[in-house]
Amino acid sequence: MLETYLRDLPLIAILRGLTPAEAVPVGRALYEAGLRMIEVPLNSPEPLDSIRRLVDALGEGCLIGAGTVLSEAQVEAVAEAGGRLIVSPNMNPAVIRASRAAGLVSAPGVATPSEAFAALEAGADVLKLFPAEQLGPAVLKAWRAVLPTGCPLVPVGGITPEGMAAYRQAGASGFGLGSALYRPGQSAEAVGRNARDFANAWHALAR
């Protein structure tokens, strides 16, 4: 499942601050731009309602789930809402194991090689390099020399279309897209334009 999304367009839309009323129009705009992975952080207004609406509207064509997931109870709540993706800012083995036990994709945040290896040992599917601004492409390149070949590494934090090239050259498998993609209150049309800019930038790098 995950391999398909990472192969086609490995960009995760992070919709922090999304409201349930915005969820479907914004989700459809992202889908039309080619994005197939969507994360609604749990510190957004009524995030589980937004996740349910996105799942109902976009079905299994998208990998939809939650971000800022900090506990096993939250993993369970996301699964009950139909989410299939669990993203965290930190590396909590209990959250990783709970995600995998529920059949969900686990993407914990890591900031050191020790955290990266511990996350993989716990069963993480994707490593979220966070915050990317602090780590930088040079750190990502160094990690690539020691982590298992093919391990998905996704920088998150401050990513722009123009800034993707250096991370991609260093070995990034994809990106998590935050405020440069979506800000609370933006229209679905604006989010769609931003999404197309990111998609075009990725495709240009992937040639």
PDB file of C-alpha atoms in Angstrom:
ATOM      1  CA  MET A   1       0.000   0.000   0.000  1.00  0.00           C
ATOM      2  CA  LEU A   2       2.544   2.573   1.122  1.00  0.00           C
ATOM      3  CA  GLU A   3       4.924   1.798  -1.734  1.00  0.00           C
ATOM      4  CA  THR A   4       2.312   2.880  -4.274  1.00  0.00           C
ATOM      5  CA  TYR A   5       1.873   6.298  -2.704  1.00  0.00           C
ATOM      6  CA  LEU A   6       5.604   6.848  -2.309  1.00  0.00           C
ATOM      7  CA  ARG A   7       6.262   5.856  -5.917  1.00  0.00           C
ATOM      8  CA  ASP A   8       3.638   7.987  -7.630  1.00  0.00           C
ATOM      9  CA  LEU A   9       3.882  11.325  -5.764  1.00  0.00           C
ATOM     10  CA  PRO A  10       5.455  11.045  -2.282  1.00  0.00           C
ATOM     11  CA  LEU A  11       4.115  14.296  -0.862  1.00  0.00           C
ATOM     12  CA  ILE A  12       2.138  14.356   2.390  1.00  0.00           C
ATOM     13  CA  ALA A  13      -0.271  17.268   2.780  1.00  0.00           C
ATOM     14  CA  ILE A  14      -0.240  18.541   6.380  1.00  0.00           C
ATOM     15  CA  LEU A  15      -3.505  20.390   6.998  1.00  0.00           C
ATOM     16  CA  ARG A  16      -2.929  21.913  10.430  1.00  0.00           C
ATOM     17  CA  GLY A  17      -5.906  24.028  11.460  1.00  0.00           C
ATOM     18  CA  LEU A  18      -8.310  22.469   8.933  1.00  0.00           C
ATOM     19  CA  THR A  19     -11.985  22.593   9.923  1.00  0.00           C
ATOM     20  CA  PRO A  20     -14.532  19.914   9.044  1.00  0.00           C
ATOM     21  CA  ALA A  21     -16.364  22.348   6.748  1.00  0.00           C
ATOM     22  CA  GLU A  22     -13.164  22.874   4.738  1.00  0.00           C
ATOM     23  CA  ALA A  23     -12.093  19.245   4.670  1.00  0.00           C
ATOM     24  CA  VAL A  24     -13.814  17.955   1.544  1.00  0.00           C
ATOM     25  CA  PRO A  25     -13.212  20.975  -0.749  1.00  0.00           C
ATOM     26  CA  VAL A  26      -9.545  21.137   0.279  1.00  0.00           C
ATOM     27  CA  GLY A  27      -9.161  17.367   0.009  1.00  0.00           C
ATOM     28  CA  ARG A  28     -10.619  17.326  -3.490  1.00  0.00           C
ATOM     29  CA  ALA A  29      -8.337  20.181  -4.557  1.00  0.00           C
ATOM     30  CA  LEU A  30      -5.334  18.202  -3.339  1.00  0.00           C
ATOM     31  CA  TYR A  31      -6.566  15.072  -5.108  1.00  0.00           C
ATOM     32  CA  GLU A  32      -7.030  16.915  -8.388  1.00  0.00           C
ATOM     33  CA  ALA A  33      -3.452  18.211  -8.078  1.00  0.00           C
ATOM     34  CA  GLY A  34      -2.215  14.635  -7.733  1.00  0.00           C
ATOM     35  CA  LEU A  35      -1.585  14.409  -3.983  1.00  0.00           C
ATOM     36  CA  ARG A  36      -2.718  11.151  -2.417  1.00  0.00           C
ATOM     37  CA  MET A  37      -1.488  11.425   1.203  1.00  0.00           C
ATOM     38  CA  ILE A  38      -3.273  13.721   3.647  1.00  0.00           C
ATOM     39  CA  GLU A  39      -2.621  14.325   7.338  1.00  0.00           C
ATOM     40  CA  VAL A  40      -4.935  16.260   9.661  1.00  0.00           C
ATOM     41  CA  PRO A  41      -3.003  17.130  12.856  1.00  0.00           C
ATOM     42  CA  LEU A  42      -4.935  16.302  16.007  1.00  0.00           C
ATOM     43  CA  ASN A  43      -4.511  19.845  17.330  1.00  0.00           C
ATOM     44  CA  SER A  44      -6.804  21.056  14.541  1.00  0.00           C
ATOM     45  CA  PRO A  45     -10.502  21.836  15.200  1.00  0.00           C
ATOM     46  CA  GLU A  46     -12.502  18.563  15.361  1.00  0.00           C
ATOM     47  CA  PRO A  47      -9.803  16.606  13.522  1.00  0.00           C
ATOM     48  CA  LEU A  48     -11.526  13.229  13.674  1.00  0.00           C
ATOM     49  CA  ASP A  49     -14.602  14.686  11.986  1.00  0.00           C
ATOM     50  CA  SER A  50     -12.388  16.092   9.215  1.00  0.00           C
ATOM     51  CA  ILE A  51     -10.697  12.710   8.789  1.00  0.00           C
ATOM     52  CA  ARG A  52     -14.056  10.954   8.516  1.00  0.00           C
ATOM     53  CA  ARG A  53     -15.250  13.422   5.879  1.00  0.00           C
ATOM     54  CA  LEU A  54     -12.040  13.063   3.867  1.00  0.00           C
ATOM     55  CA  VAL A  55     -12.228   9.268   3.992  1.00  0.00           C
ATOM     56  CA  ASP A  56     -15.886   9.323   2.902  1.00  0.00           C
ATOM     57  CA  ALA A  57     -15.152  11.712   0.029  1.00  0.00           C
ATOM     58  CA  LEU A  58     -11.887  10.285  -1.286  1.00  0.00           C
ATOM     59  CA  GLY A  59     -12.100   6.650  -0.259  1.00  0.00           C
ATOM     60  CA  GLU A  60      -9.150   4.315  -0.581  1.00  0.00           C
ATOM     61  CA  GLY A  61      -7.698   6.392  -3.387  1.00  0.00           C
ATOM     62  CA  CYS A  62      -5.942   8.445  -0.710  1.00  0.00           C
ATOM     63  CA  LEU A  63      -3.908   7.564   2.349  1.00  0.00           C
ATOM     64  CA  ILE A  64      -5.611   9.719   4.975  1.00  0.00           C
ATOM     65  CA  GLY A  65      -4.819   9.995   8.645  1.00  0.00           C
ATOM     66  CA  ALA A  66      -3.675  12.147  11.506  1.00  0.00           C
ATOM     67  CA  GLY A  67      -0.627  14.077  12.592  1.00  0.00           C
ATOM     68  CA  THR A  68       0.603  15.097  16.039  1.00  0.00           C
ATOM     69  CA  VAL A  69      -0.410  11.665  17.316  1.00  0.00           C
ATOM     70  CA  LEU A  70       1.102  11.255  20.782  1.00  0.00           C
ATOM     71  CA  SER A  71      -0.654   8.309  22.432  1.00  0.00           C
ATOM     72  CA  GLU A  72      -1.993   4.820  21.823  1.00  0.00           C
ATOM     73  CA  ALA A  73      -5.509   6.070  22.588  1.00  0.00           C
ATOM     74  CA  GLN A  74      -5.205   8.618  19.806  1.00  0.00           C
ATOM     75  CA  VAL A  75      -4.094   5.884  17.393  1.00  0.00           C
ATOM     76  CA  GLU A  76      -7.242   3.950  18.253  1.00  0.00           C
ATOM     77  CA  ALA A  77      -9.430   7.017  17.729  1.00  0.00           C
ATOM     78  CA  VAL A  78      -7.895   7.724  14.320  1.00  0.00           C
ATOM     79  CA  ALA A  79      -8.434   4.115  13.260  1.00  0.00           C
ATOM     80  CA  GLU A  80     -12.085   4.303  14.345  1.00  0.00           C
ATOM     81  CA  ALA A  81     -12.467   7.440  12.203  1.00  0.00           C
ATOM     82  CA  GLY A  82     -11.211   5.521   9.176  1.00  0.00           C
ATOM     83  CA  GLY A  83      -7.682   6.953   9.121  1.00  0.00           C
ATOM     84  CA  ARG A  84      -4.842   4.776   7.862  1.00  0.00           C
ATOM     85  CA  LEU A  85      -1.836   7.051   8.473  1.00  0.00           C
ATOM     86  CA  ILE A  86      -0.302   7.935  11.850  1.00  0.00           C
ATOM     87  CA  VAL A  87       2.253  10.766  11.910  1.00  0.00           C
ATOM     88  CA  SER A  88       3.971  12.008  15.067  1.00  0.00           C
ATOM     89  CA  PRO A  89       6.431  14.798  15.872  1.00  0.00           C
ATOM     90  CA  ASN A  90       8.335  12.424  18.146  1.00  0.00           C
ATOM     91  CA  MET A  91       9.539   8.822  18.334  1.00  0.00           C
ATOM     92  CA  ASN A  92       7.326   6.892  20.746  1.00  0.00           C
ATOM     93  CA  PRO A  93       7.745   3.100  20.333  1.00  0.00           C
ATOM     94  CA  ALA A  94       4.345   2.465  21.942  1.00  0.00           C
ATOM     95  CA  VAL A  95       2.604   4.654  19.340  1.00  0.00           C
ATOM     96  CA  ILE A  96       4.529   2.961  16.523  1.00  0.00           C
ATOM     97  CA  ARG A  97       3.614  -0.507  17.756  1.00  0.00           C
ATOM     98  CA  ALA A  98      -0.028   0.456  18.278  1.00  0.00           C
ATOM     99  CA  SER A  99      -0.181   1.860  14.740  1.00  0.00           C
ATOM    100  CA  ARG A 100       1.262  -1.289  13.194  1.00  0.00           C
ATOM    101  CA  ALA A 101      -0.962  -3.532  15.324  1.00  0.00           C
ATOM    102  CA  ALA A 102      -3.989  -1.651  13.966  1.00  0.00           C
ATOM    103  CA  GLY A 103      -2.761  -2.057  10.390  1.00  0.00           C
ATOM    104  CA  LEU A 104      -1.950   1.619   9.984  1.00  0.00           C
ATOM    105  CA  VAL A 105       1.068   3.285   8.373  1.00  0.00           C
ATOM    106  CA  SER A 106       3.475   4.602  11.021  1.00  0.00           C
ATOM    107  CA  ALA A 107       5.521   7.763  10.373  1.00  0.00           C
ATOM    108  CA  PRO A 108       7.228   8.932  13.575  1.00  0.00           C
ATOM    109  CA  GLY A 109       9.353  12.044  13.834  1.00  0.00           C
ATOM    110  CA  VAL A 110      13.081  11.489  14.320  1.00  0.00           C
ATOM    111  CA  ALA A 111      15.942  13.947  14.780  1.00  0.00           C
ATOM    112  CA  THR A 112      18.944  11.700  15.482  1.00  0.00           C
ATOM    113  CA  PRO A 113      20.323   8.415  14.095  1.00  0.00           C
ATOM    114  CA  SER A 114      19.566   6.750  17.436  1.00  0.00           C
ATOM    115  CA  GLU A 115      15.905   7.750  17.161  1.00  0.00           C
ATOM    116  CA  ALA A 116      15.842   6.617  13.526  1.00  0.00           C
ATOM    117  CA  PHE A 117      17.146   3.129  14.319  1.00  0.00           C
ATOM    118  CA  ALA A 118      14.876   2.814  17.367  1.00  0.00           C
ATOM    119  CA  ALA A 119      11.862   3.786  15.248  1.00  0.00           C
ATOM    120  CA  LEU A 120      12.708   1.180  12.626  1.00  0.00           C
ATOM    121  CA  GLU A 121      13.178  -1.460  15.307  1.00  0.00           C
ATOM    122  CA  ALA A 122       9.715  -0.617  16.673  1.00  0.00           C
ATOM    123  CA  GLY A 123       8.221  -1.085  13.200  1.00  0.00           C
ATOM    124  CA  ALA A 124       8.029   2.374  11.655  1.00  0.00           C
ATOM    125  CA  ASP A 125       7.162   2.439   7.937  1.00  0.00           C
ATOM    126  CA  VAL A 126       8.458   5.951   7.223  1.00  0.00           C
ATOM    127  CA  LEU A 127      10.911   8.182   9.055  1.00  0.00           C
ATOM    128  CA  LYS A 128       9.827  11.801   9.324  1.00  0.00           C
ATOM    129  CA  LEU A 129      12.921  14.023   9.575  1.00  0.00           C
ATOM    130  CA  PHE A 130      11.687  16.794  11.833  1.00  0.00           C
ATOM    131  CA  PRO A 131      12.340  19.651  11.922  1.00  0.00           C
ATOM    132  CA  ALA A 132      13.931  19.657   8.487  1.00  0.00           C
ATOM    133  CA  GLU A 133      15.173  23.242   8.885  1.00  0.00           C
ATOM    134  CA  GLN A 134      17.314  22.174  11.818  1.00  0.00           C
ATOM    135  CA  LEU A 135      18.612  18.949  10.261  1.00  0.00           C
ATOM    136  CA  GLY A 136      19.262  20.077   6.692  1.00  0.00           C
ATOM    137  CA  PRO A 137      20.296  18.119   3.584  1.00  0.00           C
ATOM    138  CA  ALA A 138      23.796  17.382   4.900  1.00  0.00           C
ATOM    139  CA  VAL A 139      22.360  15.459   7.853  1.00  0.00           C
ATOM    140  CA  LEU A 140      20.007  13.549   5.580  1.00  0.00           C
ATOM    141  CA  LYS A 141      22.922  12.567   3.342  1.00  0.00           C
ATOM    142  CA  ALA A 142      24.906  11.314   6.339  1.00  0.00           C
ATOM    143  CA  TRP A 143      21.940   9.263   7.565  1.00  0.00           C
ATOM    144  CA  ARG A 144      21.613   7.635   4.168  1.00  0.00           C
ATOM    145  CA  ALA A 145      25.107   6.185   4.593  1.00  0.00           C
ATOM    146  CA  VAL A 146      24.098   4.173   7.666  1.00  0.00           C
ATOM    147  CA  LEU A 147      20.345   3.518   7.491  1.00  0.00           C
ATOM    148  CA  PRO A 148      18.956   0.472   5.664  1.00  0.00           C
ATOM    149  CA  THR A 149      18.837   0.851   1.897  1.00  0.00           C
ATOM    150  CA  GLY A 150      15.400   1.910   0.738  1.00  0.00           C
ATOM    151  CA  CYS A 151      14.268   3.202   4.139  1.00  0.00           C
ATOM    152  CA  PRO A 152      11.766   6.002   3.392  1.00  0.00           C
ATOM    153  CA  LEU A 153      13.065   9.357   4.691  1.00  0.00           C
ATOM    154  CA  VAL A 154      10.651  12.285   4.518  1.00  0.00           C
ATOM    155  CA  PRO A 155      11.799  15.777   5.579  1.00  0.00           C
ATOM    156  CA  VAL A 156       9.105  17.895   7.237  1.00  0.00           C
ATOM    157  CA  GLY A 157       9.267  21.520   8.344  1.00  0.00           C
ATOM    158  CA  GLY A 158       9.801  24.588   6.194  1.00  0.00           C
ATOM    159  CA  ILE A 159       9.661  22.718   2.882  1.00  0.00           C
ATOM    160  CA  THR A 160       8.974  24.841  -0.211  1.00  0.00           C
ATOM    161  CA  PRO A 161       8.924  23.887  -3.895  1.00  0.00           C
ATOM    162  CA  GLU A 162      12.207  25.739  -4.371  1.00  0.00           C
ATOM    163  CA  GLY A 163      13.869  24.048  -1.397  1.00  0.00           C
ATOM    164  CA  MET A 164      13.116  20.461  -2.354  1.00  0.00           C
ATOM    165  CA  ALA A 165      16.049  19.932  -4.728  1.00  0.00           C
ATOM    166  CA  ALA A 166      18.810  19.915  -2.097  1.00  0.00           C
ATOM    167  CA  TYR A 167      16.965  17.392   0.069  1.00  0.00           C
ATOM    168  CA  ARG A 168      16.107  15.238  -2.906  1.00  0.00           C
ATOM    169  CA  GLN A 169      19.756  15.162  -4.004  1.00  0.00           C
ATOM    170  CA  ALA A 170      20.710  14.150  -0.463  1.00  0.00           C
ATOM    171  CA  GLY A 171      18.328  11.176  -0.590  1.00  0.00           C
ATOM    172  CA  ALA A 172      14.865  12.341   0.462  1.00  0.00           C
ATOM    173  CA  SER A 173      12.135   9.850  -0.439  1.00  0.00           C
ATOM    174  CA  GLY A 174       9.395  12.472  -0.314  1.00  0.00           C
ATOM    175  CA  PHE A 175       8.252  15.453   1.733  1.00  0.00           C
ATOM    176  CA  GLY A 176       5.697  16.564   4.273  1.00  0.00           C
ATOM    177  CA  LEU A 177       4.168  19.879   3.211  1.00  0.00           C
ATOM    178  CA  GLY A 178       2.953  22.325   5.827  1.00  0.00           C
ATOM    179  CA  SER A 179       2.275  26.045   5.758  1.00  0.00           C
ATOM    180  CA  ALA A 180       3.637  26.543   2.235  1.00  0.00           C
ATOM    181  CA  LEU A 181       0.814  24.258   1.067  1.00  0.00           C
ATOM    182  CA  TYR A 182      -2.037  25.065   3.442  1.00  0.00           C
ATOM    183  CA  ARG A 183      -2.808  27.741   6.005  1.00  0.00           C
ATOM    184  CA  PRO A 184      -6.073  27.947   7.953  1.00  0.00           C
ATOM    185  CA  GLY A 185      -8.666  29.892   6.038  1.00  0.00           C
ATOM    186  CA  GLN A 186      -7.085  29.496   2.602  1.00  0.00           C
ATOM    187  CA  SER A 187      -9.516  28.715  -0.173  1.00  0.00           C
ATOM    188  CA  ALA A 188      -9.529  25.294  -1.762  1.00  0.00           C
ATOM    189  CA  GLU A 189      -8.510  26.950  -5.036  1.00  0.00           C
ATOM    190  CA  ALA A 190      -5.414  28.482  -3.435  1.00  0.00           C
ATOM    191  CA  VAL A 191      -4.468  25.183  -1.829  1.00  0.00           C
ATOM    192  CA  GLY A 192      -4.869  23.482  -5.187  1.00  0.00           C
ATOM    193  CA  ARG A 193      -2.517  25.976  -6.821  1.00  0.00           C
ATOM    194  CA  ASN A 194       0.057  25.429  -4.093  1.00  0.00           C
ATOM    195  CA  ALA A 195      -0.302  21.672  -4.456  1.00  0.00           C
ATOM    196  CA  ARG A 196       0.309  21.852  -8.205  1.00  0.00           C
ATOM    197  CA  ASP A 197       3.455  23.900  -7.598  1.00  0.00           C
ATOM    198  CA  PHE A 198       4.775  21.196  -5.270  1.00  0.00           C
ATOM    199  CA  ALA A 199       3.762  18.378  -7.604  1.00  0.00           C
ATOM    200  CA  ASN A 200       5.426  20.047 -10.580  1.00  0.00           C
ATOM    201  CA  ALA A 201       8.596  20.632  -8.550  1.00  0.00           C
ATOM    202  CA  TRP A 202       8.727  16.975  -7.529  1.00  0.00           C
ATOM    203  CA  HIS A 203       8.164  15.701 -11.048  1.00  0.00           C
ATOM    204  CA  ALA A 204      10.911  17.979 -12.329  1.00  0.00           C
ATOM    205  CA  LEU A 205      13.321  16.491  -9.783  1.00  0.00           C
ATOM    206  CA  ALA A 206      12.240  12.918 -10.513  1.00  0.00           C
ATOM    207  CA  ARG A 207      13.029  13.099 -14.245  1.00  0.00           C
TER     208      ARG A 207
END
